[in-house]
Structure formats: C-alpha cells, structure tokens
mmCIF file of C-alpha atoms in Angstrom:
data_model
loop_
_atom_site.group_PDB
_atom_site.id
_atom_site.type_symbol
_atom_site.label_atom_id
_atom_site.label_comp_id
_atom_site.label_asym_id
_atom_site.label_seq_id
_atom_site.Cartn_x
_atom_site.Cartn_y
_atom_site.Cartn_z
ATOM 1 C CA UNK A 90 -31.021 -21.627 -21.514
ATOM 2 C CA UNK A 91 -30.893 -17.902 -22.010
ATOM 3 C CA UNK A 92 -33.923 -15.575 -21.659
ATOM 4 C CA UNK A 93 -34.100 -14.896 -25.407
ATOM 5 C CA UNK A 94 -33.838 -18.687 -26.263
ATOM 6 C CA UNK A 95 -36.670 -19.452 -23.649
ATOM 7 C CA UNK A 96 -38.937 -16.802 -25.170
ATOM 8 C CA UNK A 97 -38.409 -18.217 -28.771
ATOM 9 C CA UNK A 98 -39.030 -21.736 -27.549
ATOM 10 C CA UNK A 99 -42.234 -20.730 -25.676
ATOM 11 C CA UNK A 100 -43.576 -18.817 -28.712
ATOM 12 C CA UNK A 101 -42.854 -21.667 -31.034
ATOM 13 C CA UNK A 102 -44.458 -24.271 -28.800
ATOM 14 C CA UNK A 103 -47.640 -22.038 -28.370
ATOM 15 C CA UNK A 104 -47.942 -21.724 -32.146
ATOM 16 C CA UNK A 105 -47.406 -25.417 -32.832
ATOM 17 C CA UNK A 106 -49.689 -26.733 -30.146
ATOM 18 C CA UNK A 107 -52.115 -23.784 -30.245
ATOM 19 C CA UNK A 108 -51.589 -23.022 -26.560
ATOM 20 C CA UNK A 109 -51.584 -19.740 -24.666
ATOM 21 C CA UNK A 110 -48.352 -18.400 -23.355
ATOM 22 C CA UNK A 111 -49.445 -19.430 -19.841
ATOM 23 C CA UNK A 112 -50.001 -23.013 -20.789
ATOM 24 C CA UNK A 113 -46.990 -23.217 -22.972
ATOM 25 C CA UNK A 114 -44.639 -21.977 -20.143
ATOM 26 C CA UNK A 115 -46.358 -24.383 -17.617
ATOM 27 C CA UNK A 116 -45.869 -27.284 -20.161
ATOM 28 C CA UNK A 117 -42.211 -26.468 -20.641
ATOM 29 C CA UNK A 118 -41.390 -25.595 -17.074
ATOM 30 C CA UNK A 119 -40.575 -22.019 -17.776
ATOM 31 C CA UNK A 120 -41.405 -18.931 -15.710
ATOM 32 C CA UNK A 121 -43.639 -16.416 -17.526
ATOM 33 C CA UNK A 122 -41.503 -13.674 -16.035
ATOM 34 C CA UNK A 123 -38.463 -14.966 -17.804
ATOM 35 C CA UNK A 124 -40.230 -15.163 -21.041
ATOM 36 C CA UNK A 125 -41.602 -11.735 -20.875
ATOM 37 C CA UNK A 126 -38.388 -10.001 -19.739
ATOM 38 C CA UNK A 127 -36.782 -7.789 -22.226
ATOM 39 C CA UNK A 128 -33.069 -7.043 -22.147
ATOM 40 C CA UNK A 129 -32.453 -3.584 -20.765
ATOM 41 C CA UNK A 130 -30.841 -0.986 -22.938
ATOM 42 C CA UNK A 131 -27.500 0.198 -22.289
ATOM 43 C CA UNK A 132 -27.568 3.099 -19.770
ATOM 44 C CA UNK A 133 -26.054 6.478 -20.396
ATOM 45 C CA UNK A 134 -23.857 5.920 -17.291
ATOM 46 C CA UNK A 135 -22.367 2.851 -18.833
ATOM 47 C CA UNK A 136 -21.287 4.873 -21.938
ATOM 48 C CA UNK A 137 -19.565 7.465 -19.661
ATOM 49 C CA UNK A 138 -17.990 4.603 -17.618
ATOM 50 C CA UNK A 139 -16.677 2.819 -20.882
ATOM 51 C CA UNK A 140 -15.142 6.201 -21.994
ATOM 52 C CA UNK A 141 -13.489 6.609 -18.663
ATOM 53 C CA UNK A 142 -12.209 3.142 -18.485
ATOM 54 C CA UNK A 143 -10.744 3.195 -21.979
ATOM 55 C CA UNK A 144 -9.062 6.528 -21.214
ATOM 56 C CA UNK A 145 -7.477 5.183 -18.040
ATOM 57 C CA UNK A 146 -6.347 1.989 -19.550
ATOM 58 C CA UNK A 147 -4.264 3.936 -22.004
ATOM 59 C CA UNK A 148 -2.187 5.407 -19.187
ATOM 60 C CA UNK A 149 -2.084 2.369 -16.877
ATOM 61 C CA UNK A 150 -2.562 -0.748 -19.119
ATOM 62 C CA UNK A 151 -1.097 -3.249 -16.586
ATOM 63 C CA UNK A 152 -3.661 -2.476 -13.836
ATOM 64 C CA UNK A 153 -6.652 -4.717 -13.479
ATOM 65 C CA UNK A 154 -10.454 -4.062 -13.160
ATOM 66 C CA UNK A 155 -10.494 -3.248 -9.397
ATOM 67 C CA UNK A 156 -7.748 -0.731 -9.339
ATOM 68 C CA UNK A 157 -8.672 0.933 -12.574
ATOM 69 C CA UNK A 158 -12.153 1.510 -11.253
ATOM 70 C CA UNK A 159 -10.755 2.748 -7.964
ATOM 71 C CA UNK A 160 -8.641 5.346 -9.772
ATOM 72 C CA UNK A 161 -11.679 6.438 -11.899
ATOM 73 C CA UNK A 162 -13.962 6.824 -8.927
ATOM 74 C CA UNK A 163 -11.355 8.864 -7.037
ATOM 75 C CA UNK A 164 -10.744 11.177 -9.912
ATOM 76 C CA UNK A 165 -14.258 11.690 -10.989
ATOM 77 C CA UNK A 166 -16.132 11.322 -7.720
ATOM 78 C CA UNK A 167 -18.274 8.385 -8.953
ATOM 79 C CA UNK A 168 -19.689 5.459 -7.125
ATOM 80 C CA UNK A 169 -19.589 2.347 -9.202
ATOM 81 C CA UNK A 170 -20.774 -1.085 -8.115
ATOM 82 C CA UNK A 171 -17.970 -3.615 -8.325
ATOM 83 C CA UNK A 172 -20.130 -6.023 -10.263
ATOM 84 C CA UNK A 173 -21.329 -3.514 -12.791
ATOM 85 C CA UNK A 174 -17.660 -2.461 -13.243
ATOM 86 C CA UNK A 175 -16.685 -6.092 -13.852
ATOM 87 C CA UNK A 176 -19.461 -6.590 -16.419
ATOM 88 C CA UNK A 177 -18.402 -3.457 -18.334
ATOM 89 C CA UNK A 178 -14.735 -4.559 -18.212
ATOM 90 C CA UNK A 179 -15.682 -8.071 -19.601
ATOM 91 C CA UNK A 180 -17.650 -6.434 -22.407
ATOM 92 C CA UNK A 181 -14.718 -4.458 -23.364
ATOM 93 C CA UNK A 182 -12.606 -7.633 -23.420
ATOM 94 C CA UNK A 183 -9.816 -6.081 -21.493
ATOM 95 C CA UNK A 184 -7.063 -7.895 -19.626
ATOM 96 C CA UNK A 185 -8.506 -10.568 -17.262
ATOM 97 C CA UNK A 186 -6.968 -11.684 -14.054
ATOM 98 C CA UNK A 187 -5.821 -15.234 -14.458
ATOM 99 C CA UNK A 188 -5.366 -17.736 -11.554
ATOM 100 C CA UNK A 189 -1.607 -18.091 -11.124
ATOM 101 C CA UNK A 190 -0.168 -21.282 -9.796
ATOM 102 C CA UNK A 191 1.877 -20.387 -6.643
ATOM 103 C CA UNK A 192 5.007 -22.497 -6.155
ATOM 104 C CA UNK A 193 5.737 -23.549 -2.689
ATOM 105 C CA UNK A 194 9.029 -22.309 -1.502
ATOM 106 C CA UNK A 195 10.883 -22.527 1.608
ATOM 107 C CA UNK A 196 10.701 -19.454 3.813
ATOM 108 C CA UNK A 197 14.305 -20.092 4.977
ATOM 109 C CA UNK A 198 15.564 -20.107 8.490
ATOM 110 C CA UNK A 199 16.980 -16.602 8.622
ATOM 111 C CA UNK A 200 15.718 -14.585 11.544
ATOM 112 C CA UNK A 201 15.909 -11.469 9.367
ATOM 113 C CA UNK A 202 13.202 -12.587 6.878
ATOM 114 C CA UNK A 203 10.144 -10.424 6.392
ATOM 115 C CA UNK A 204 7.879 -13.333 7.608
ATOM 116 C CA UNK A 205 9.903 -13.356 10.961
ATOM 117 C CA UNK A 206 10.919 -9.773 11.670
ATOM 118 C CA UNK A 207 7.693 -7.988 10.687
ATOM 119 C CA UNK A 208 7.169 -4.324 10.520
ATOM 120 C CA UNK A 209 4.728 -3.271 13.415
ATOM 121 C CA UNK A 210 4.438 0.420 12.721
ATOM 122 C CA UNK A 211 5.603 3.208 10.350
ATOM 123 C CA UNK A 212 9.375 3.858 10.283
ATOM 124 C CA UNK A 213 9.965 0.451 12.089
ATOM 125 C CA UNK A 214 11.502 -1.464 9.139
ATOM 126 C CA UNK A 215 12.743 -0.176 5.831
ATOM 127 C CA UNK A 216 13.798 -2.346 2.936
ATOM 128 C CA UNK A 217 16.069 -1.648 0.042
ATOM 129 C CA UNK A 218 17.480 -3.431 -3.072
ATOM 130 C CA UNK A 219 18.750 -2.892 -6.549
ATOM 131 C CA UNK A 220 17.155 -3.659 -9.837
ATOM 132 C CA UNK A 221 18.875 -3.331 -13.240
ATOM 133 C CA UNK A 222 17.758 -2.088 -16.702
ATOM 134 C CA UNK A 223 19.324 -0.466 -19.748
ATOM 135 C CA UNK A 224 19.051 2.571 -22.045
ATOM 136 C CA UNK A 225 18.110 2.410 -25.619
ATOM 137 C CA UNK A 226 21.780 2.454 -26.464
ATOM 138 C CA UNK A 227 22.545 -0.603 -24.307
ATOM 139 C CA UNK A 228 24.082 1.190 -21.263
ATOM 140 C CA UNK A 229 23.241 -0.361 -17.877
ATOM 141 C CA UNK A 230 21.094 1.538 -15.380
ATOM 142 C CA UNK A 231 21.226 0.777 -11.692
ATOM 143 C CA UNK A 232 18.053 1.523 -9.670
ATOM 144 C CA UNK A 233 17.897 1.744 -5.875
ATOM 145 C CA UNK A 234 14.538 1.697 -4.099
ATOM 146 C CA UNK A 235 13.912 2.263 -0.456
ATOM 147 C CA UNK A 236 10.431 1.404 0.869
ATOM 148 C CA UNK A 237 8.615 1.438 4.261
ATOM 149 C CA UNK A 238 7.417 -2.038 4.870
ATOM 150 C CA UNK A 239 4.451 -1.000 7.011
ATOM 151 C CA UNK A 240 2.914 1.899 4.920
ATOM 152 C CA UNK A 241 4.341 0.453 1.596
ATOM 153 C CA UNK A 242 5.450 3.921 0.664
ATOM 154 C CA UNK A 243 8.403 4.315 -1.844
ATOM 155 C CA UNK A 244 10.584 6.722 0.128
ATOM 156 C CA UNK A 245 13.415 6.854 -2.580
ATOM 157 C CA UNK A 246 13.772 5.719 -6.136
ATOM 158 C CA UNK A 247 17.194 6.584 -7.509
ATOM 159 C CA UNK A 248 18.851 5.652 -10.817
ATOM 160 C CA UNK A 249 22.533 6.078 -11.831
ATOM 161 C CA UNK A 250 25.074 4.433 -14.066
ATOM 162 C CA UNK A 251 26.545 2.872 -10.986
ATOM 163 C CA UNK A 252 26.321 3.201 -7.225
ATOM 164 C CA UNK A 253 28.754 2.479 -4.395
ATOM 165 C CA UNK A 254 28.374 2.202 -0.759
ATOM 166 C CA UNK A 255 29.132 5.972 -0.257
ATOM 167 C CA UNK A 256 26.314 6.967 -2.601
ATOM 168 C CA UNK A 257 23.835 4.445 -0.989
ATOM 169 C CA UNK A 258 24.810 6.038 2.459
ATOM 170 C CA UNK A 259 24.094 9.561 1.163
ATOM 171 C CA UNK A 260 20.678 8.412 -0.211
ATOM 172 C CA UNK A 261 19.532 6.734 3.127
ATOM 173 C CA UNK A 262 20.756 9.800 5.041
ATOM 174 C CA UNK A 263 18.525 12.030 2.965
ATOM 175 C CA UNK A 264 15.548 9.700 3.563
ATOM 176 C CA UNK A 265 16.307 9.637 7.257
ATOM 177 C CA UNK A 266 16.520 13.442 7.518
ATOM 178 C CA UNK A 267 13.189 13.694 5.674
ATOM 179 C CA UNK A 268 11.104 10.844 7.164
ATOM 180 C CA UNK A 269 12.948 9.814 10.400
ATOM 181 C CA UNK A 270 15.234 6.948 11.194
ATOM 182 C CA UNK A 271 13.984 3.296 11.206
ATOM 183 C CA UNK A 272 15.010 0.789 13.657
ATOM 184 C CA UNK A 273 16.093 -1.734 11.042
ATOM 185 C CA UNK A 274 16.868 -1.822 7.327
ATOM 186 C CA UNK A 275 16.366 -5.216 5.612
ATOM 187 C CA UNK A 276 18.531 -5.926 2.592
ATOM 188 C CA UNK A 277 20.261 -8.746 0.775
ATOM 189 C CA UNK A 278 24.051 -9.497 0.954
ATOM 190 C CA UNK A 279 25.156 -7.137 -1.947
ATOM 191 C CA UNK A 280 28.528 -5.676 -1.532
ATOM 192 C CA UNK A 281 27.121 -2.097 -1.243
ATOM 193 C CA UNK A 282 24.881 -3.081 1.762
ATOM 194 C CA UNK A 283 27.445 -5.029 3.745
ATOM 195 C CA UNK A 284 30.204 -2.522 3.353
ATOM 196 C CA UNK A 285 31.779 -1.478 6.613
ATOM 197 C CA UNK A 286 31.414 2.240 5.700
ATOM 198 C CA UNK A 287 27.638 1.820 5.323
ATOM 199 C CA UNK A 288 27.249 -0.102 8.645
ATOM 200 C CA UNK A 289 29.504 2.402 10.530
ATOM 201 C CA UNK A 290 27.432 5.314 9.272
ATOM 202 C CA UNK A 291 24.072 3.830 10.022
ATOM 203 C CA UNK A 292 25.178 2.656 13.496
ATOM 204 C CA UNK A 293 25.999 6.260 14.325
ATOM 205 C CA UNK A 294 22.230 7.171 13.998
ATOM 206 C CA UNK A 295 21.043 3.948 15.665
ATOM 207 C CA UNK A 296 20.022 2.044 12.573
ATOM 208 C CA UNK A 297 20.777 -1.645 12.196
ATOM 209 C CA UNK A 298 21.167 -3.422 8.993
ATOM 210 C CA UNK A 299 19.407 -6.805 8.788
ATOM 211 C CA UNK A 300 20.709 -8.966 5.915
ATOM 212 C CA UNK A 301 18.633 -11.938 4.759
ATOM 213 C CA UNK A 302 19.854 -15.474 4.147
ATOM 214 C CA UNK A 303 22.007 -15.818 0.938
ATOM 215 C CA UNK A 304 20.114 -17.184 -1.981
ATOM 216 C CA UNK A 305 16.627 -16.407 -0.475
ATOM 217 C CA UNK A 306 15.328 -13.232 -2.187
ATOM 218 C CA UNK A 307 11.798 -13.934 -0.988
ATOM 219 C CA UNK A 308 12.829 -13.108 2.542
ATOM 220 C CA UNK A 309 13.092 -9.418 1.254
ATOM 221 C CA UNK A 310 9.614 -9.807 -0.120
ATOM 222 C CA UNK A 311 8.557 -6.194 0.131
ATOM 223 C CA UNK A 312 11.380 -5.003 -2.087
ATOM 224 C CA UNK A 313 10.924 -7.828 -4.561
ATOM 225 C CA UNK A 314 7.192 -7.060 -4.830
ATOM 226 C CA UNK A 315 7.907 -3.337 -5.428
ATOM 227 C CA UNK A 316 10.498 -4.308 -8.169
ATOM 228 C CA UNK A 317 7.950 -6.500 -9.800
ATOM 229 C CA UNK A 318 5.487 -3.663 -10.066
ATOM 230 C CA UNK A 319 8.212 -1.286 -11.085
ATOM 231 C CA UNK A 320 9.369 -3.581 -13.872
ATOM 232 C CA UNK A 321 5.785 -4.213 -15.150
ATOM 233 C CA UNK A 322 4.508 -0.671 -15.068
ATOM 234 C CA UNK A 323 7.622 1.346 -15.881
ATOM 235 C CA UNK A 324 10.798 -0.530 -16.914
ATOM 236 C CA UNK A 325 9.117 -2.795 -19.491
ATOM 237 C CA UNK A 326 6.763 0.035 -20.695
ATOM 238 C CA UNK A 327 9.447 2.734 -21.392
ATOM 239 C CA UNK A 328 12.556 3.068 -23.599
ATOM 240 C CA UNK A 329 15.092 5.141 -21.801
ATOM 241 C CA UNK A 330 17.050 7.353 -24.157
ATOM 242 C CA UNK A 331 19.316 8.833 -21.459
ATOM 243 C CA UNK A 332 20.031 8.910 -17.763
ATOM 244 C CA UNK A 333 18.300 12.257 -17.315
ATOM 245 C CA UNK A 334 15.126 10.745 -18.895
ATOM 246 C CA UNK A 335 15.300 7.754 -16.556
ATOM 247 C CA UNK A 336 15.640 10.108 -13.584
ATOM 248 C CA UNK A 337 12.609 12.079 -14.624
ATOM 249 C CA UNK A 338 10.454 8.963 -15.157
ATOM 250 C CA UNK A 339 11.652 7.620 -11.829
ATOM 251 C CA UNK A 340 10.371 10.711 -10.033
ATOM 252 C CA UNK A 341 6.994 10.530 -11.810
ATOM 253 C CA UNK A 342 6.648 6.875 -11.002
ATOM 254 C CA UNK A 343 7.347 7.343 -7.323
ATOM 255 C CA UNK A 344 4.719 10.104 -7.151
ATOM 256 C CA UNK A 345 2.244 7.958 -9.030
ATOM 257 C CA UNK A 346 2.972 4.902 -6.831
ATOM 258 C CA UNK A 347 2.564 6.792 -3.530
ATOM 259 C CA UNK A 348 -0.405 9.088 -4.317
ATOM 260 C CA UNK A 349 -2.432 7.597 -7.112
ATOM 261 C CA UNK A 350 -1.978 3.827 -7.438
ATOM 262 C CA UNK A 351 -4.376 1.723 -5.270
ATOM 263 C CA UNK A 352 -2.875 -1.121 -3.411
ATOM 264 C CA UNK A 353 -4.805 -4.295 -2.730
ATOM 265 C CA UNK A 354 -2.996 -4.966 0.543
ATOM 266 C CA UNK A 355 -3.937 -1.595 1.746
ATOM 267 C CA UNK A 356 -7.797 -1.980 1.080
ATOM 268 C CA UNK A 357 -7.432 -0.238 -2.233
ATOM 269 C CA UNK A 358 -5.920 2.973 -0.670
ATOM 270 C CA UNK A 359 -2.782 4.580 -1.784
ATOM 271 C CA UNK A 360 0.204 4.491 0.595
ATOM 272 C CA UNK A 361 -0.109 8.187 1.190
ATOM 273 C CA UNK A 362 -3.766 7.723 2.113
ATOM 274 C CA UNK A 363 -2.855 4.794 4.368
ATOM 275 C CA UNK A 364 -0.135 6.745 6.099
ATOM 276 C CA UNK A 365 -2.537 9.599 6.667
ATOM 277 C CA UNK A 366 -5.119 7.235 8.151
ATOM 278 C CA UNK A 367 -2.527 5.971 10.585
ATOM 279 C CA UNK A 368 -1.807 9.521 11.681
ATOM 280 C CA UNK A 369 1.807 9.637 10.560
ATOM 281 C CA UNK A 370 3.414 13.133 10.942
ATOM 282 C CA UNK A 371 4.181 15.042 7.847
ATOM 283 C CA UNK A 372 7.735 14.576 6.362
ATOM 284 C CA UNK A 373 10.369 16.988 7.296
ATOM 285 C CA UNK A 374 11.489 19.702 4.712
ATOM 286 C CA UNK A 375 14.258 18.838 2.235
ATOM 287 C CA UNK A 376 17.799 19.064 3.611
ATOM 288 C CA UNK A 377 19.013 22.665 3.220
ATOM 289 C CA UNK A 378 15.475 24.121 3.552
ATOM 290 C CA UNK A 379 15.089 23.727 7.270
ATOM 291 C CA UNK A 380 17.840 25.074 9.779
ATOM 292 C CA UNK A 381 17.216 21.793 11.797
ATOM 293 C CA UNK A 382 18.894 19.783 9.012
ATOM 294 C CA UNK A 383 21.780 22.091 8.248
ATOM 295 C CA UNK A 384 22.845 23.237 11.664
ATOM 296 C CA UNK A 385 21.778 20.294 13.856
ATOM 297 C CA UNK A 386 19.402 22.362 15.820
ATOM 298 C CA UNK A 387 16.326 20.724 17.104
ATOM 299 C CA UNK A 388 14.502 23.496 18.954
ATOM 300 C CA UNK A 389 10.839 23.206 19.622
ATOM 301 C CA UNK A 390 10.062 26.156 17.188
ATOM 302 C CA UNK A 391 11.722 24.274 14.216
ATOM 303 C CA UNK A 392 9.581 22.868 11.539
ATOM 304 C CA UNK A 393 10.702 19.379 12.515
ATOM 305 C CA UNK A 394 9.030 19.522 15.902
ATOM 306 C CA UNK A 395 7.098 16.175 15.356
ATOM 307 C CA UNK A 396 10.355 14.352 15.100
ATOM 308 C CA UNK A 397 11.941 16.056 18.137
ATOM 309 C CA UNK A 398 11.989 12.807 20.238
ATOM 310 C CA UNK A 399 14.968 11.353 22.135
ATOM 311 C CA UNK A 400 17.653 10.454 19.654
ATOM 312 C CA UNK A 401 16.462 12.945 16.951
ATOM 313 C CA UNK A 402 19.386 15.412 17.745
ATOM 314 C CA UNK A 403 21.724 12.568 17.197
ATOM 315 C CA UNK A 404 20.237 11.710 13.823
ATOM 316 C CA UNK A 405 20.416 15.316 12.566
ATOM 317 C CA UNK A 406 24.063 15.842 13.725
ATOM 318 C CA UNK A 407 25.076 12.467 12.365
ATOM 319 C CA UNK A 408 23.606 13.522 9.018
ATOM 320 C CA UNK A 409 25.650 16.733 8.900
ATOM 321 C CA UNK A 410 28.843 14.909 9.869
ATOM 322 C CA UNK A 411 28.441 12.150 7.373
ATOM 323 C CA UNK A 412 27.812 14.637 4.575
ATOM 324 C CA UNK A 413 30.995 16.564 5.488
ATOM 325 C CA UNK A 414 32.932 13.321 5.457
ATOM 326 C CA UNK A 415 31.426 12.258 2.158
ATOM 327 C CA UNK A 416 32.250 15.566 0.518
ATOM 328 C CA UNK A 417 35.812 15.343 1.859
ATOM 329 C CA UNK A 418 36.256 11.893 0.293
ATOM 330 C CA UNK A 419 35.216 13.427 -3.047
ATOM 331 C CA UNK A 420 31.931 11.741 -3.847
ATOM 332 C CA UNK A 421 31.617 11.501 -7.571
ATOM 333 C CA UNK A 422 27.912 11.188 -7.771
ATOM 334 C CA UNK A 423 25.665 14.194 -7.969
ATOM 335 C CA UNK A 424 22.799 14.057 -5.348
ATOM 336 C CA UNK A 425 19.328 14.657 -6.713
ATOM 337 C CA UNK A 426 18.380 18.276 -6.624
ATOM 338 C CA UNK A 427 16.172 19.518 -3.783
ATOM 339 C CA UNK A 428 13.364 20.365 -5.886
ATOM 340 C CA UNK A 429 12.539 16.681 -6.682
ATOM 341 C CA UNK A 430 10.038 16.407 -3.817
ATOM 342 C CA UNK A 431 8.616 19.841 -4.640
ATOM 343 C CA UNK A 432 7.759 18.790 -8.138
ATOM 344 C CA UNK A 433 6.299 15.562 -7.073
ATOM 345 C CA UNK A 434 5.498 15.622 -3.423
ATOM 346 C CA UNK A 435 5.437 12.395 -1.455
#
C-alpha cells in the first residue's frame, strides 16, 4: 500500500473509531513515520536533468539510460546517481531496456573464431567486414569497417559504390601506416578478403589473414556487433541522398563512436579513453604528412618514433611499394582525402 493510501486509511479509521493517530496506526499495523511522510517536491536539479536528457535523446535516440547519462555527465561535469537517473528516465517514459531471449548457437569448431583466438593487447587482432545499404534513389552502398578487437576502436569506416581487393588493400595499408600493423586480421570468406593479391600484400608486412568457418558469422563477433550498432544508430536513422553525403556521415559517426559513445564492455568509457588508459602510443600522422611514410625513413627523430620497433621499416617500405604498384595497375577508386582525420580526429 502506498504512503498516501496509508495516510488516508489511518485518518479515516481515526475519525470512525474516534482514535488518535498513534492508536489508529497501532491498530492497523502501520508506522507513524510512513503516515506522516509527505512526498518530496521535485528538485531543481531534476528539472535541469530532465531538460538535458530530452536534449540528448534527440541526437542519440537509440542509446539507453546508462549510456545517455554517461554522455550528459561527461559533457556537463555532473555527478548523477544511477538510481536517480533511472527514476527520471522512467518518469519521462523513454525507451526501456527489455530482456532479450538469447538463442543458443554453436560456436563452431574453427580455430580462427573470436572466442578461440582472442585479442590480448592493442594492435594484436583487427577485424573487418562489409555491410550494405542503399541511397534514397535505390543505389547500393558498400561499407567497409576495420576495428581493433582489444580497444574496440573503429580504425576505418569507408563507403563506396563497390570495392575490390585492390581498394581493400589500399585501405588496410593506410590503417597500418597510421596505427601500426596487427599480427592477425579476422574476416569471413568474402571474395575481397581471400583474394591472392590481398594475402600477398599483407604477407609482405607480416600480417596474417584469419578466415572464420563458412556460415558462422558469430565467429567474427566484433565486426558483427559493430555493424549492428552502425545500422541501428546510422544506417536506419539516415536517408542518404548521395555517396558524398554517406562519406561525410561515415566520418562523423566514426568520430562519435570513438570519442563520445560510451561502451558497456569498456566500463562505460569510450574506445579513445580506454586506449589512453592502456597507454597506447598516439597514431602516426597521415600518409604524406610525415617523411617516414613517404620515403620509408624510420629515423629516431621522425614523428613515428613510438613505432620504430623491429619490423617497422619493413612495414613503411611495404606500404610505399604497394602504393606504387596499385597506382601502376590503375586503381579506379579515389582514396579518402588526407584531411579526414584532421576534421574528425580519432
């Protein structure tokens, strides 16, 4: 029975039986404290919190209570108790997290699955995959994502009308020149990922491609999880009028995903904060900005000194050679301009 209901019942009993409040509460088994308690008026802080929540929900409607409050506290410097935030969230009748039934699936027997070959440190295992969408006119858009499985960072998010193995190789070489070479790259059995041209190019810089078992997409769980969030927060929320608009929104979403969006698996930190907490070195400058990436030089005075480890010179020289070969083959795709990371830093 609610506090207000108890107070009404106690007052009615006292009037009918001509009893004092003390005796009426003792007769009914109520506490006098609960009968005397008055509901607290809404605090001014709640009003400000409600306004902040409604403003944040307009820009990120698919995020739940915890992640929305985390973003608000980070932006405004507030400290909000999670129970108070949940109460305000419930009062506003916003989207509630429903318990989802998890189907039991076989993990597969492939030794390249993410549950078997786990990422143990940053730049240990990268994963990549394709996801498809369409423009307003019905033209197909092909999206390529590359993620670091340990830090959950989105290292690249590219969109084109179509992509072949040569373009995929160019993208991964740009990622390697900026963030460093991983030991393995996990992928499915798509034609672009199992092409001999791609495997040969990656073998030259010491990167091994690990293909999951056919028909088992859950073995590449990190890419599948990222694509689920990408579809819910961007692809299903936007109508792309052109390829240029899709490219711009892809850059904005990658910046938002890495620097603003809290991740439940990272203790509600962003991937950038998580990587900084691990002490990961800063990314190298964009190709063409540093001489280390254009001439193959890896001197100690270069800006890429944190990456001057055994094998780094081979990585940088391999990138330059592969770029020359790609240009000689007449690559039809235009690489993303060098100011992408400047506008939305990772």
